[in-house]
PDB file of C-alpha atoms and ligand atoms in Angstrom:
ATOM      1  CA  UNK A1150     -27.183  -2.170 -89.043  1.00 80.00           C
ATOM      2  CA  UNK A1151     -30.691  -0.765 -89.477  1.00 90.00           C
ATOM      3  CA  UNK A1152     -33.412  -2.773 -87.786  1.00 93.00           C
ATOM      4  CA  UNK A1153     -36.591  -3.799 -89.591  1.00 97.00           C
ATOM      5  CA  UNK A1154     -35.418  -2.247 -92.876  1.00 98.00           C
ATOM      6  CA  UNK A1155     -35.581  -4.044 -96.231  1.00 98.00           C
ATOM      7  CA  UNK A1156     -33.399  -2.577 -98.977  1.00 98.00           C
ATOM      8  CA  UNK A1157     -34.730  -3.723-102.348  1.00 98.00           C
ATOM      9  CA  UNK A1158     -31.500  -3.679-104.315  1.00 94.00           C
ATOM     10  CA  UNK A1159     -32.779  -5.498-107.392  1.00 97.00           C
ATOM     11  CA  UNK A1160     -30.807  -4.383-110.502  1.00 98.00           C
ATOM     12  CA  UNK A1161     -33.974  -3.175-112.266  1.00 98.00           C
ATOM     13  CA  UNK A1162     -34.897  -1.027-109.252  1.00 98.00           C
ATOM     14  CA  UNK A1163     -31.371   0.396-109.013  1.00 98.00           C
ATOM     15  CA  UNK A1164     -31.240   1.124-112.756  1.00 98.00           C
ATOM     16  CA  UNK A1165     -34.560   2.989-112.705  1.00 98.00           C
ATOM     17  CA  UNK A1166     -33.634   4.839-109.517  1.00 98.00           C
ATOM     18  CA  UNK A1167     -30.392   6.069-111.115  1.00 98.00           C
ATOM     19  CA  UNK A1168     -32.389   7.379-114.080  1.00 98.00           C
ATOM     20  CA  UNK A1169     -34.739   9.174-111.686  1.00 98.00           C
ATOM     21  CA  UNK A1170     -31.852  10.773-109.806  1.00 98.00           C
ATOM     22  CA  UNK A1171     -30.513  12.542-112.906  1.00 98.00           C
ATOM     23  CA  UNK A1172     -31.571  16.192-113.043  1.00 97.00           C
ATOM     24  CA  UNK A1173     -31.939  15.787-116.813  1.00 97.00           C
ATOM     25  CA  UNK A1174     -34.817  13.287-116.479  1.00 98.00           C
ATOM     26  CA  UNK A1175     -38.101  14.867-117.581  1.00 97.00           C
ATOM     27  CA  UNK A1176     -41.228  14.986-115.439  1.00 97.00           C
ATOM     28  CA  UNK A1177     -42.928  12.535-117.776  1.00 97.00           C
ATOM     29  CA  UNK A1178     -40.068  10.022-117.574  1.00 98.00           C
ATOM     30  CA  UNK A1179     -39.728  10.527-113.813  1.00 98.00           C
ATOM     31  CA  UNK A1180     -43.402   9.660-113.329  1.00 97.00           C
ATOM     32  CA  UNK A1181     -43.178   6.613-115.561  1.00 97.00           C
ATOM     33  CA  UNK A1182     -40.061   5.377-113.756  1.00 98.00           C
ATOM     34  CA  UNK A1183     -41.706   5.853-110.363  1.00 98.00           C
ATOM     35  CA  UNK A1184     -44.743   3.845-111.485  1.00 98.00           C
ATOM     36  CA  UNK A1185     -42.459   1.055-112.749  1.00 98.00           C
ATOM     37  CA  UNK A1186     -40.365   1.077-109.569  1.00 98.00           C
ATOM     38  CA  UNK A1187     -43.541   0.962-107.449  1.00 98.00           C
ATOM     39  CA  UNK A1188     -44.506  -2.254-109.157  1.00 98.00           C
ATOM     40  CA  UNK A1189     -41.068  -3.796-108.728  1.00 98.00           C
ATOM     41  CA  UNK A1190     -40.926  -2.783-105.061  1.00 98.00           C
ATOM     42  CA  UNK A1191     -44.541  -3.834-104.547  1.00 97.00           C
ATOM     43  CA  UNK A1192     -43.529  -7.338-105.593  1.00 96.00           C
ATOM     44  CA  UNK A1193     -41.337  -7.497-102.433  1.00 97.00           C
ATOM     45  CA  UNK A1194     -43.666  -5.553-100.147  1.00 97.00           C
ATOM     46  CA  UNK A1195     -46.563  -7.892-100.982  1.00 96.00           C
ATOM     47  CA  UNK A1196     -44.452 -11.031-100.679  1.00 94.00           C
ATOM     48  CA  UNK A1197     -46.144 -12.217 -97.473  1.00 92.00           C
ATOM     49  CA  UNK A1198     -49.740 -11.381 -98.355  1.00 92.00           C
ATOM     50  CA  UNK A1199     -51.922 -14.196 -97.054  1.00 91.00           C
ATOM     51  CA  UNK A1200     -53.315 -16.633 -99.591  1.00 94.00           C
ATOM     52  CA  UNK A1201     -56.122 -19.155 -99.427  1.00 95.00           C
ATOM     53  CA  UNK A1202     -56.648 -22.412-101.249  1.00 96.00           C
ATOM     54  CA  UNK A1203     -59.523 -22.655-103.683  1.00 96.00           C
ATOM     55  CA  UNK A1204     -60.613 -25.346-106.098  1.00 97.00           C
ATOM     56  CA  UNK A1205     -60.455 -24.532-109.804  1.00 97.00           C
ATOM     57  CA  UNK A1206     -60.674 -26.559-112.947  1.00 98.00           C
ATOM     58  CA  UNK A1207     -58.016 -26.283-115.641  1.00 98.00           C
ATOM     59  CA  UNK A1208     -58.955 -27.513-119.135  1.00 98.00           C
ATOM     60  CA  UNK A1209     -57.499 -30.870-118.035  1.00 98.00           C
ATOM     61  CA  UNK A1210     -58.467 -31.479-114.408  1.00 98.00           C
ATOM     62  CA  UNK A1211     -59.509 -30.095-111.054  1.00 98.00           C
ATOM     63  CA  UNK A1212     -56.835 -28.694-108.773  1.00 98.00           C
ATOM     64  CA  UNK A1213     -56.376 -26.783-105.540  1.00 98.00           C
ATOM     65  CA  UNK A1214     -54.905 -23.344-106.296  1.00 98.00           C
ATOM     66  CA  UNK A1215     -53.674 -20.343-104.282  1.00 96.00           C
ATOM     67  CA  UNK A1216     -55.482 -16.997-104.433  1.00 94.00           C
ATOM     68  CA  UNK A1217     -55.046 -13.865-102.313  1.00 92.00           C
ATOM     69  CA  UNK A1218     -57.140 -14.232 -99.170  1.00 89.00           C
ATOM     70  CA  UNK A1219     -60.022 -11.910 -98.365  1.00 81.00           C
ATOM     71  CA  UNK A1220     -57.807  -9.635 -96.259  1.00 84.00           C
ATOM     72  CA  UNK A1221     -58.196  -6.132 -97.577  1.00 93.00           C
ATOM     73  CA  UNK A1222     -55.303  -3.973 -98.602  1.00 96.00           C
ATOM     74  CA  UNK A1223     -55.095  -0.214 -98.100  1.00 97.00           C
ATOM     75  CA  UNK A1224     -52.455   1.973 -99.742  1.00 98.00           C
ATOM     76  CA  UNK A1225     -51.985   5.250 -97.857  1.00 98.00           C
ATOM     77  CA  UNK A1226     -49.990   7.902 -99.727  1.00 98.00           C
ATOM     78  CA  UNK A1227     -48.666  10.855 -97.736  1.00 98.00           C
ATOM     79  CA  UNK A1228     -49.689  13.866 -99.854  1.00 97.00           C
ATOM     80  CA  UNK A1229     -48.529  14.834-102.211  1.00 94.00           C
ATOM     81  CA  UNK A1230     -45.407  12.925-103.309  1.00 96.00           C
ATOM     82  CA  UNK A1231     -46.781   9.614-102.001  1.00 98.00           C
ATOM     83  CA  UNK A1232     -49.346   9.727-104.824  1.00 98.00           C
ATOM     84  CA  UNK A1233     -46.543   8.763-107.192  1.00 97.00           C
ATOM     85  CA  UNK A1234     -46.565   5.227-105.775  1.00 98.00           C
ATOM     86  CA  UNK A1235     -50.314   4.627-106.022  1.00 98.00           C
ATOM     87  CA  UNK A1236     -50.831   3.768-109.712  1.00 98.00           C
ATOM     88  CA  UNK A1237     -48.129   1.119-109.809  1.00 98.00           C
ATOM     89  CA  UNK A1238     -49.299  -0.566-106.603  1.00 98.00           C
ATOM     90  CA  UNK A1239     -52.932  -0.493-107.766  1.00 97.00           C
ATOM     91  CA  UNK A1240     -51.884  -2.144-110.979  1.00 97.00           C
ATOM     92  CA  UNK A1241     -50.557  -5.051-108.905  1.00 95.00           C
ATOM     93  CA  UNK A1242     -53.565  -5.207-106.574  1.00 95.00           C
ATOM     94  CA  UNK A1243     -56.502  -3.462-108.292  1.00 94.00           C
ATOM     95  CA  UNK A1244     -58.909  -4.288-105.436  1.00 93.00           C
ATOM     96  CA  UNK A1245     -56.908  -2.294-102.865  1.00 95.00           C
ATOM     97  CA  UNK A1246     -58.488   0.685-101.131  1.00 97.00           C
ATOM     98  CA  UNK A1247     -56.643   4.001-100.951  1.00 98.00           C
ATOM     99  CA  UNK A1248     -56.560   6.276 -97.886  1.00 98.00           C
ATOM    100  CA  UNK A1249     -54.910   9.715 -97.893  1.00 98.00           C
ATOM    101  CA  UNK A1250     -52.934  11.663 -95.316  1.00 98.00           C
ATOM    102  CA  UNK A1251     -52.056  15.322 -95.927  1.00 97.00           C
ATOM    103  CA  UNK A1252     -49.225  16.648 -93.760  1.00 94.00           C
ATOM    104  CA  UNK A1253     -47.200  19.829 -93.951  1.00 89.00           C
ATOM    105  CA  UNK A1254     -44.179  20.827 -91.939  1.00 81.00           C
ATOM    106  CA  UNK A1255     -44.712  23.830 -89.658  1.00 82.00           C
ATOM    107  CA  UNK A1256     -41.813  26.136 -90.630  1.00 77.00           C
ATOM    108  CA  UNK A1257     -41.325  27.300 -87.015  1.00 80.00           C
ATOM    109  CA  UNK A1258     -41.596  24.077 -85.045  1.00 78.00           C
ATOM    110  CA  UNK A1259     -40.773  21.645 -87.921  1.00 72.00           C
ATOM    111  CA  UNK A1260     -43.599  19.469 -86.552  1.00 82.00           C
ATOM    112  CA  UNK A1261     -45.773  17.598 -89.100  1.00 87.00           C
ATOM    113  CA  UNK A1262     -49.275  19.147 -89.084  1.00 93.00           C
ATOM    114  CA  UNK A1263     -52.235  17.205 -90.502  1.00 95.00           C
ATOM    115  CA  UNK A1264     -54.451  19.035 -93.040  1.00 96.00           C
ATOM    116  CA  UNK A1265     -56.286  16.115 -94.620  1.00 98.00           C
ATOM    117  CA  UNK A1266     -57.215  12.606 -93.536  1.00 98.00           C
ATOM    118  CA  UNK A1267     -59.445  10.034 -95.194  1.00 98.00           C
ATOM    119  CA  UNK A1268     -59.302   6.298 -94.507  1.00 98.00           C
ATOM    120  CA  UNK A1269     -61.651   3.492 -95.522  1.00 97.00           C
ATOM    121  CA  UNK A1270     -64.137   2.706 -92.729  1.00 93.00           C
ATOM    122  CA  UNK A1271     -62.699  -0.509 -91.403  1.00 95.00           C
ATOM    123  CA  UNK A1272     -58.966   0.209 -91.445  1.00 96.00           C
ATOM    124  CA  UNK A1273     -58.192  -2.348 -88.673  1.00 95.00           C
ATOM    125  CA  UNK A1274     -59.062  -5.251 -90.990  1.00 94.00           C
ATOM    126  CA  UNK A1275     -56.708  -3.929 -93.681  1.00 95.00           C
ATOM    127  CA  UNK A1276     -53.108  -4.661 -94.455  1.00 96.00           C
ATOM    128  CA  UNK A1277     -51.872  -1.029 -94.635  1.00 98.00           C
ATOM    129  CA  UNK A1278     -48.968   0.224 -96.776  1.00 98.00           C
ATOM    130  CA  UNK A1279     -48.058   3.858 -96.064  1.00 98.00           C
ATOM    131  CA  UNK A1280     -46.097   5.323 -98.992  1.00 98.00           C
ATOM    132  CA  UNK A1281     -43.877   8.369 -99.464  1.00 98.00           C
ATOM    133  CA  UNK A1282     -40.843   8.474-101.796  1.00 98.00           C
ATOM    134  CA  UNK A1283     -38.512  10.215 -99.317  1.00 98.00           C
ATOM    135  CA  UNK A1284     -37.857   9.171 -95.700  1.00 98.00           C
ATOM    136  CA  UNK A1285     -35.776  12.221 -94.750  1.00 96.00           C
ATOM    137  CA  UNK A1286     -36.109  13.344 -91.098  1.00 94.00           C
ATOM    138  CA  UNK A1287     -38.755  10.660 -90.566  1.00 96.00           C
ATOM    139  CA  UNK A1288     -41.192  13.153 -88.993  1.00 93.00           C
ATOM    140  CA  UNK A1289     -43.950  12.878 -91.639  1.00 95.00           C
ATOM    141  CA  UNK A1290     -43.635   9.108 -91.794  1.00 97.00           C
ATOM    142  CA  UNK A1291     -43.886   8.860 -88.001  1.00 97.00           C
ATOM    143  CA  UNK A1292     -46.905  11.200 -87.929  1.00 96.00           C
ATOM    144  CA  UNK A1293     -48.604   9.216 -90.706  1.00 98.00           C
ATOM    145  CA  UNK A1294     -48.085   5.908 -88.915  1.00 98.00           C
ATOM    146  CA  UNK A1295     -49.360   7.547 -85.690  1.00 97.00           C
ATOM    147  CA  UNK A1296     -52.632   8.376 -87.530  1.00 97.00           C
ATOM    148  CA  UNK A1297     -52.923   4.893 -88.997  1.00 98.00           C
ATOM    149  CA  UNK A1298     -52.379   3.317 -85.566  1.00 98.00           C
ATOM    150  CA  UNK A1299     -54.907   5.751 -84.030  1.00 97.00           C
ATOM    151  CA  UNK A1300     -57.397   4.326 -86.536  1.00 97.00           C
ATOM    152  CA  UNK A1301     -56.511   0.940 -84.969  1.00 97.00           C
ATOM    153  CA  UNK A1302     -54.647  -0.629 -87.881  1.00 97.00           C
ATOM    154  CA  UNK A1303     -52.101  -3.178 -86.681  1.00 96.00           C
ATOM    155  CA  UNK A1304     -50.756  -4.693 -89.898  1.00 96.00           C
ATOM    156  CA  UNK A1305     -48.651  -1.816 -91.279  1.00 98.00           C
ATOM    157  CA  UNK A1306     -45.660  -1.337 -93.599  1.00 98.00           C
ATOM    158  CA  UNK A1307     -43.865   1.791 -94.803  1.00 98.00           C
ATOM    159  CA  UNK A1308     -42.632   1.994 -98.395  1.00 98.00           C
ATOM    160  CA  UNK A1309     -40.255   4.674 -99.683  1.00 98.00           C
ATOM    161  CA  UNK A1310     -37.764   5.076-102.490  1.00 98.00           C
ATOM    162  CA  UNK A1311     -34.857   6.731-100.668  1.00 98.00           C
ATOM    163  CA  UNK A1312     -34.190   6.786 -96.930  1.00 98.00           C
ATOM    164  CA  UNK A1313     -31.724   8.892 -94.949  1.00 98.00           C
ATOM    165  CA  UNK A1314     -29.841   7.213 -92.080  1.00 98.00           C
ATOM    166  CA  UNK A1315     -31.224   9.662 -89.496  1.00 97.00           C
ATOM    167  CA  UNK A1316     -34.786   9.155 -90.805  1.00 98.00           C
ATOM    168  CA  UNK A1317     -34.497   5.390 -90.475  1.00 98.00           C
ATOM    169  CA  UNK A1318     -33.164   5.690 -86.928  1.00 98.00           C
ATOM    170  CA  UNK A1319     -35.841   8.152 -85.796  1.00 97.00           C
ATOM    171  CA  UNK A1320     -38.594   6.142 -87.489  1.00 98.00           C
ATOM    172  CA  UNK A1321     -37.467   2.884 -85.890  1.00 98.00           C
ATOM    173  CA  UNK A1322     -37.341   4.481 -82.434  1.00 98.00           C
ATOM    174  CA  UNK A1323     -40.961   5.640 -82.859  1.00 98.00           C
ATOM    175  CA  UNK A1324     -42.368   2.578 -84.631  1.00 98.00           C
ATOM    176  CA  UNK A1325     -40.083  -0.439 -84.181  1.00 98.00           C
ATOM    177  CA  UNK A1326     -42.922  -2.763 -85.213  1.00 98.00           C
ATOM    178  CA  UNK A1327     -43.339  -1.217 -88.680  1.00 98.00           C
ATOM    179  CA  UNK A1328     -41.001  -2.545 -91.386  1.00 98.00           C
ATOM    180  CA  UNK A1329     -39.528  -0.042 -93.832  1.00 98.00           C
ATOM    181  CA  UNK A1330     -39.010  -0.985 -97.496  1.00 98.00           C
ATOM    182  CA  UNK A1331     -36.645   1.254 -99.450  1.00 98.00           C
ATOM    183  CA  UNK A1332     -34.659   1.078-102.697  1.00 98.00           C
ATOM    184  CA  UNK A1333     -31.609   2.671-101.086  1.00 98.00           C
ATOM    185  CA  UNK A1334     -30.159   4.368 -98.012  1.00 98.00           C
ATOM    186  CA  UNK A1335     -28.514   7.637 -99.057  1.00 98.00           C
ATOM    187  CA  UNK A1336     -25.695   9.495 -97.300  1.00 98.00           C
ATOM    188  CA  UNK A1337     -27.214  12.315 -95.234  1.00 98.00           C
ATOM    189  CA  UNK A1338     -29.547  15.311 -95.056  1.00 97.00           C
ATOM    190  CA  UNK A1339     -28.559  18.843 -96.049  1.00 96.00           C
ATOM    191  CA  UNK A1340     -29.432  21.951 -93.981  1.00 94.00           C
ATOM    192  CA  UNK A1341     -32.910  22.038 -95.528  1.00 92.00           C
ATOM    193  CA  UNK A1342     -33.565  18.372 -94.694  1.00 92.00           C
ATOM    194  CA  UNK A1343     -33.197  17.265 -98.320  1.00 96.00           C
ATOM    195  CA  UNK A1344     -31.605  13.872 -98.823  1.00 98.00           C
ATOM    196  CA  UNK A1345     -28.118  13.811-100.410  1.00 98.00           C
ATOM    197  CA  UNK A1346     -27.453  12.763-103.088  1.00 98.00           C
ATOM    198  CA  UNK A1347     -31.212  12.102-103.362  1.00 98.00           C
ATOM    199  CA  UNK A1348     -33.543  13.061-106.191  1.00 98.00           C
ATOM    200  CA  UNK A1349     -34.394  16.637-105.179  1.00 97.00           C
ATOM    201  CA  UNK A1350     -37.965  17.554-104.281  1.00 96.00           C
ATOM    202  CA  UNK A1351     -39.973  14.438-105.072  1.00 97.00           C
ATOM    203  CA  UNK A1352     -43.314  16.274-105.306  1.00 96.00           C
ATOM    204  CA  UNK A1353     -41.941  18.860-107.732  1.00 97.00           C
ATOM    205  CA  UNK A1354     -40.332  16.193-109.863  1.00 98.00           C
ATOM    206  CA  UNK A1355     -43.525  14.107-110.041  1.00 97.00           C
ATOM    207  CA  UNK A1356     -45.879  17.000-110.730  1.00 97.00           C
ATOM    208  CA  UNK A1357     -43.620  19.341-112.724  1.00 96.00           C
ATOM    209  CA  UNK A1358     -43.840  22.173-110.195  1.00 96.00           C
ATOM    210  CA  UNK A1359     -41.081  24.253-108.654  1.00 83.00           C
TER     211      UNK A1359
HETATM  212  N1  URA B1703     -38.589  15.486 -99.483  1.00 96.02           N
HETATM  213  C1  URA B1703     -38.191  15.540-100.771  1.00 96.02           C
HETATM  214  O1  URA B1703     -39.007  15.705-101.674  1.00 96.02           O
HETATM  215  N2  URA B1703     -36.877  15.385-101.045  1.00 96.02           N
HETATM  216  C2  URA B1703     -35.954  15.203-100.098  1.00 96.02           C
HETATM  217  O2  URA B1703     -34.776  15.069-100.410  1.00 96.02           O
HETATM  218  C3  URA B1703     -36.392  15.166 -98.756  1.00 96.02           C
HETATM  219  C4  URA B1703     -37.713  15.310 -98.474  1.00 96.02           C
END
């Protein structure tokens, strides 16, 4: 039904997501759960990372073994909620670089406006994972991928926790070549573009703000 979308419906992911959804979950627990979910989702997102064969020696004999190839990885959180994904993904791939994109929504035009941008020098040689927990209208995600493509990256994925149907549709129309990984597709957006049933404001829940 949705093109180029991977729903990671592993029971551990769904269990942790349900705990995160509850309004009674504390900031501390929410953060821990998001880090754990990032690792579980990262397992799928990194499934096709290229490997190379090297020769090693076990205590018993020589063998050819698989290691990640030299291709660099860049995690790009959309500030600020995207930061919640970074620790878990870095735990899986500690050598990854991290770029940052700061976007805010202009209250009049609803257009995503960039206020911060920092990528590693040679983004085109990286495998880029743009991360943001909520794919709501899709506008920030589209703007972030626009910036990454402007920096000439070609190998790009988008990772979120919860996607709205309209966000997936709009995103796919803008960037049909970029696969989306999500733990779930929720029902709809409310009048303030929050996802229902959702988790509320992801940034506030991660950082304990209101
Ligand atoms: N951003 C959030 O933090 N939550 C939503 O539900 C939608 C966008």
